[in-house]
mmCIF file of C-alpha atoms in Angstrom:
data_model
loop_
_atom_site.group_PDB
_atom_site.id
_atom_site.type_symbol
_atom_site.label_atom_id
_atom_site.label_comp_id
_atom_site.label_asym_id
_atom_site.label_seq_id
_atom_site.Cartn_x
_atom_site.Cartn_y
_atom_site.Cartn_z
ATOM 1 C CA ARG A 144 64.752 3.352 36.616
ATOM 2 C CA MET A 145 63.097 1.269 39.130
ATOM 3 C CA SER A 146 59.981 -1.596 39.133
ATOM 4 C CA LEU A 147 56.650 -0.964 41.753
ATOM 5 C CA ALA A 148 57.427 -3.825 43.701
ATOM 6 C CA SER A 149 61.225 -2.704 43.735
ATOM 7 C CA PHE A 150 60.680 0.785 45.133
ATOM 8 C CA LEU A 151 58.166 -0.492 47.546
ATOM 9 C CA ALA A 152 60.739 -3.420 48.716
ATOM 10 C CA GLN A 153 62.872 -0.310 49.708
ATOM 11 C CA GLY A 154 62.841 0.313 53.467
ATOM 12 C CA ARG A 155 62.618 3.606 53.524
ATOM 13 C CA VAL A 156 59.502 3.518 51.500
ATOM 14 C CA LEU A 157 58.389 0.605 54.025
ATOM 15 C CA ALA A 158 59.585 2.870 56.904
ATOM 16 C CA VAL A 159 57.219 5.716 55.667
ATOM 17 C CA LEU A 160 54.168 4.115 55.054
ATOM 18 C CA ALA A 161 54.514 2.182 57.965
ATOM 19 C CA GLY A 162 54.583 4.553 60.158
ATOM 20 C CA MET A 163 51.402 6.107 57.831
ATOM 21 C CA PHE A 164 49.455 3.210 59.102
ATOM 22 C CA ILE A 165 50.432 3.032 62.530
ATOM 23 C CA VAL A 166 49.730 6.577 62.583
ATOM 24 C CA GLY A 167 46.398 7.167 60.601
ATOM 25 C CA SER A 168 45.039 3.658 62.846
ATOM 26 C CA SER A 169 45.919 5.120 66.181
ATOM 27 C CA GLN A 170 44.476 8.580 65.145
ATOM 28 C CA VAL A 171 40.932 7.747 64.272
ATOM 29 C CA CYS A 172 41.317 5.122 66.918
ATOM 30 C CA CYS A 173 41.766 7.571 69.460
ATOM 31 C CA GLU A 174 38.280 9.695 67.410
ATOM 32 C CA VAL A 175 36.461 6.735 68.106
ATOM 33 C CA VAL A 176 36.934 6.146 71.008
ATOM 34 C CA VAL A 177 36.449 9.755 73.030
ATOM 35 C CA PRO A 178 32.654 9.138 73.524
ATOM 36 C CA VAL A 179 33.231 5.546 75.168
ATOM 37 C CA LEU A 180 36.307 7.502 77.038
ATOM 38 C CA THR A 181 34.492 10.467 77.999
ATOM 39 C CA GLY A 182 31.655 8.072 79.085
ATOM 40 C CA THR A 183 33.206 5.586 81.715
ATOM 41 C CA ALA A 184 35.758 8.100 82.831
ATOM 42 C CA LEU A 185 34.254 11.091 83.667
ATOM 43 C CA GLY A 186 30.263 10.042 83.176
ATOM 44 C CA TRP A 187 28.959 12.534 80.706
ATOM 45 C CA ARG A 188 26.150 11.349 79.558
ATOM 46 C CA GLY A 189 24.165 12.697 75.641
ATOM 47 C CA ALA A 190 25.866 15.140 73.365
ATOM 48 C CA GLU A 191 28.497 16.456 75.402
ATOM 49 C CA ARG A 192 29.974 12.735 75.399
ATOM 50 C CA GLY A 193 31.943 13.468 71.875
ATOM 51 C CA SER A 194 32.673 17.559 72.615
ATOM 52 C CA PRO A 195 36.066 17.025 72.598
ATOM 53 C CA LEU A 196 35.866 15.875 69.331
ATOM 54 C CA THR A 197 36.272 20.297 68.592
ATOM 55 C CA ALA A 198 38.793 20.904 70.807
ATOM 56 C CA MET A 199 40.192 18.201 68.829
ATOM 57 C CA ALA A 200 39.652 19.574 65.669
ATOM 58 C CA VAL A 201 41.098 22.755 66.463
ATOM 59 C CA ALA A 202 44.700 20.683 67.522
ATOM 60 C CA LEU A 203 44.471 19.238 64.666
ATOM 61 C CA THR A 204 43.508 22.434 62.038
ATOM 62 C CA LEU A 205 46.216 24.548 64.148
ATOM 63 C CA GLY A 206 49.181 21.392 63.824
ATOM 64 C CA GLN A 207 47.780 21.583 60.143
ATOM 65 C CA LEU A 208 48.547 25.959 59.902
ATOM 66 C CA SER A 209 51.986 25.430 61.935
ATOM 67 C CA LEU A 210 53.181 22.553 59.443
ATOM 68 C CA LEU A 211 52.615 25.645 56.426
ATOM 69 C CA ARG A 212 54.447 28.146 58.373
ATOM 70 C CA LEU A 213 57.310 25.463 58.688
ATOM 71 C CA THR A 214 57.304 24.798 55.438
ATOM 72 C CA LYS A 215 57.451 28.019 53.785
ATOM 73 C CA LEU A 216 60.569 28.231 56.604
ATOM 74 C CA GLY A 217 61.941 24.767 54.513
ATOM 75 C CA VAL A 218 62.194 22.783 56.858
ATOM 76 C CA GLN A 219 62.307 18.603 54.870
ATOM 77 C CA ASP A 220 59.104 16.601 54.624
ATOM 78 C CA ARG A 221 61.072 13.640 55.716
ATOM 79 C CA THR A 222 61.965 16.133 59.219
ATOM 80 C CA MET A 223 57.909 16.993 59.396
ATOM 81 C CA GLN A 224 57.638 13.107 59.517
ATOM 82 C CA LEU A 225 60.087 12.006 61.427
ATOM 83 C CA SER A 226 59.136 14.626 64.204
ATOM 84 C CA GLY A 227 55.496 14.524 63.463
ATOM 85 C CA VAL A 228 56.076 9.989 64.369
ATOM 86 C CA ALA A 229 58.125 10.281 67.231
ATOM 87 C CA SER A 230 56.459 13.049 68.909
ATOM 88 C CA PHE A 231 52.705 10.843 67.983
ATOM 89 C CA ALA A 232 54.500 7.679 70.124
ATOM 90 C CA ALA A 233 56.072 10.181 72.718
ATOM 91 C CA THR A 234 52.476 11.451 73.169
ATOM 92 C CA LEU A 235 50.711 8.471 73.312
ATOM 93 C CA LEU A 236 53.086 6.669 75.752
ATOM 94 C CA ALA A 237 52.351 9.222 78.359
ATOM 95 C CA ALA A 238 48.943 9.136 77.554
ATOM 96 C CA LEU A 239 49.032 5.376 78.011
ATOM 97 C CA GLY A 240 51.063 6.182 81.090
ATOM 98 C CA LEU A 241 49.911 8.658 82.755
ATOM 99 C CA TRP A 242 46.339 6.624 82.417
ATOM 100 C CA SER A 243 47.410 3.853 83.867
ATOM 101 C CA SER A 244 48.821 5.354 86.920
ATOM 102 C CA ALA A 245 45.421 6.644 87.731
ATOM 103 C CA ARG A 246 43.752 3.927 87.151
ATOM 104 C CA ALA A 247 46.415 2.393 89.920
ATOM 105 C CA GLY A 248 46.400 5.518 92.707
ATOM 106 C CA GLY A 249 42.439 5.751 92.076
ATOM 107 C CA ALA A 250 40.167 8.325 90.988
ATOM 108 C CA ARG A 251 40.496 11.022 91.133
ATOM 109 C CA GLY A 252 38.451 14.386 91.788
ATOM 110 C CA SER A 253 35.693 14.555 93.852
ATOM 111 C CA GLY A 254 32.744 11.899 93.482
ATOM 112 C CA GLY A 255 35.114 9.776 92.293
ATOM 113 C CA GLU A 256 35.854 11.142 88.804
ATOM 114 C CA ARG A 257 38.869 11.372 87.129
ATOM 115 C CA TRP A 258 39.903 15.270 86.250
ATOM 116 C CA GLU A 259 38.821 16.348 82.917
ATOM 117 C CA ALA A 260 42.536 17.447 81.516
ATOM 118 C CA GLU A 261 43.979 14.089 82.738
ATOM 119 C CA VAL A 262 41.734 12.359 80.143
ATOM 120 C CA LEU A 263 40.893 14.773 77.276
ATOM 121 C CA CYS A 264 44.433 16.709 77.085
ATOM 122 C CA PRO A 265 46.581 14.109 75.548
ATOM 123 C CA LEU A 266 43.810 13.209 72.866
ATOM 124 C CA VAL A 267 43.962 17.326 71.980
ATOM 125 C CA ALA A 268 47.536 16.781 72.282
ATOM 126 C CA LEU A 269 47.232 13.405 69.378
ATOM 127 C CA SER A 270 45.150 16.134 67.155
ATOM 128 C CA PHE A 271 48.292 18.077 67.387
ATOM 129 C CA CYS A 272 51.120 15.731 66.282
ATOM 130 C CA ALA A 273 49.386 13.899 63.553
ATOM 131 C CA PRO A 274 49.580 16.273 60.642
ATOM 132 C CA TYR A 275 53.448 16.244 61.403
ATOM 133 C CA ALA A 276 53.335 12.064 60.984
ATOM 134 C CA MET A 277 50.223 12.422 58.596
ATOM 135 C CA LEU A 278 51.065 15.263 55.790
ATOM 136 C CA GLY A 279 54.730 14.799 56.446
ATOM 137 C CA SER A 280 54.155 11.076 55.413
ATOM 138 C CA PHE A 281 52.137 11.978 52.021
ATOM 139 C CA SER A 282 55.435 14.494 51.106
ATOM 140 C CA THR A 283 57.790 12.422 51.730
ATOM 141 C CA PHE A 284 55.771 9.082 50.166
ATOM 142 C CA ALA A 285 54.942 11.470 47.151
ATOM 143 C CA ARG A 286 58.682 13.182 47.018
ATOM 144 C CA LEU A 287 59.227 8.957 46.873
ATOM 145 C CA SER A 288 57.111 7.949 44.793
ATOM 146 C CA PHE A 289 57.896 11.014 41.572
ATOM 147 C CA GLU A 290 62.400 10.104 41.910
ATOM 148 C CA ASP A 291 62.425 6.538 42.141
ATOM 149 C CA ALA A 292 59.294 5.175 40.637
ATOM 150 C CA PRO A 293 58.096 8.252 38.464
ATOM 151 C CA HIS A 294 56.452 5.702 35.926
ATOM 152 C CA HIS A 295 54.541 4.622 39.256
ATOM 153 C CA LYS A 296 53.132 7.091 39.981
ATOM 154 C CA GLY A 297 49.240 6.802 39.564
ATOM 155 C CA LYS A 298 49.775 3.058 41.588
ATOM 156 C CA CYS A 299 52.131 5.057 44.194
ATOM 157 C CA GLN A 300 49.467 7.809 44.873
ATOM 158 C CA ALA A 301 46.292 4.425 45.142
ATOM 159 C CA ILE A 302 49.142 2.513 47.655
ATOM 160 C CA GLN A 303 47.838 5.797 49.054
ATOM 161 C CA ASN A 304 44.867 5.614 48.906
ATOM 162 C CA ASN A 305 44.365 2.209 50.156
ATOM 163 C CA LEU A 306 46.606 2.283 52.914
ATOM 164 C CA LEU A 307 44.618 4.844 54.558
ATOM 165 C CA ALA A 308 41.787 3.627 53.808
ATOM 166 C CA ALA A 309 42.503 0.048 55.300
ATOM 167 C CA SER A 310 43.729 2.366 58.879
ATOM 168 C CA ASN A 311 39.903 3.691 59.333
ATOM 169 C CA ILE A 312 38.817 0.091 59.017
ATOM 170 C CA LEU A 313 41.836 -1.201 61.349
ATOM 171 C CA GLY A 314 41.228 1.579 64.058
ATOM 172 C CA PRO A 315 37.119 0.817 64.958
ATOM 173 C CA LEU A 316 38.080 -2.534 64.570
ATOM 174 C CA LEU A 317 40.810 -2.761 67.087
ATOM 175 C CA LEU A 318 39.693 -1.521 69.569
ATOM 176 C CA SER A 319 35.986 -3.444 69.360
ATOM 177 C CA TRP A 320 38.479 -6.836 69.182
ATOM 178 C CA THR A 321 39.986 -5.369 72.664
ATOM 179 C CA TYR A 322 37.456 -3.165 74.289
ATOM 180 C CA ALA A 323 37.180 -4.430 78.376
ATOM 181 C CA GLY A 324 33.903 -2.736 78.295
ATOM 182 C CA ALA A 325 29.664 -4.228 77.833
ATOM 183 C CA ARG A 326 29.283 -6.204 74.359
ATOM 184 C CA ALA A 327 25.475 -5.582 72.859
#
């Protein structure tokens, strides 16, 4: 069959890993930024600043359950990944557009706050899309490694796990580099 280097150099494998890494890092950013965003944009204080994480967890679970159903209906792993990456990217771009237009148009609502839905709904929607991209990429990468590099399945699993660990590190690191608020 194929060497590990040849397997990893394939365009389709690189695309799967890139999608996994980008969406994973972006989702971690979305989760980490919630307390900062709710405090800054909505003026929330204390524990309520993290409360949207519950809605995000519910949306994530609903996304996972819908994937179970789609899998039983025979939807292919690459279709799930492609739809997940595309919907995640589209939702993220729509959220950025919404937040940018709200910022340019001035604050909304009484007392100058932005509407809670305007701030939080995109994050909940992203949490619903993430399982399609992430679980789809896990399945696709596993299938590709079984088909093309069966003698390297363990190494491929290690690469995937390390890539996910790196995305968990990169997300908060990227936020700390780009956050425009006051620094401690």
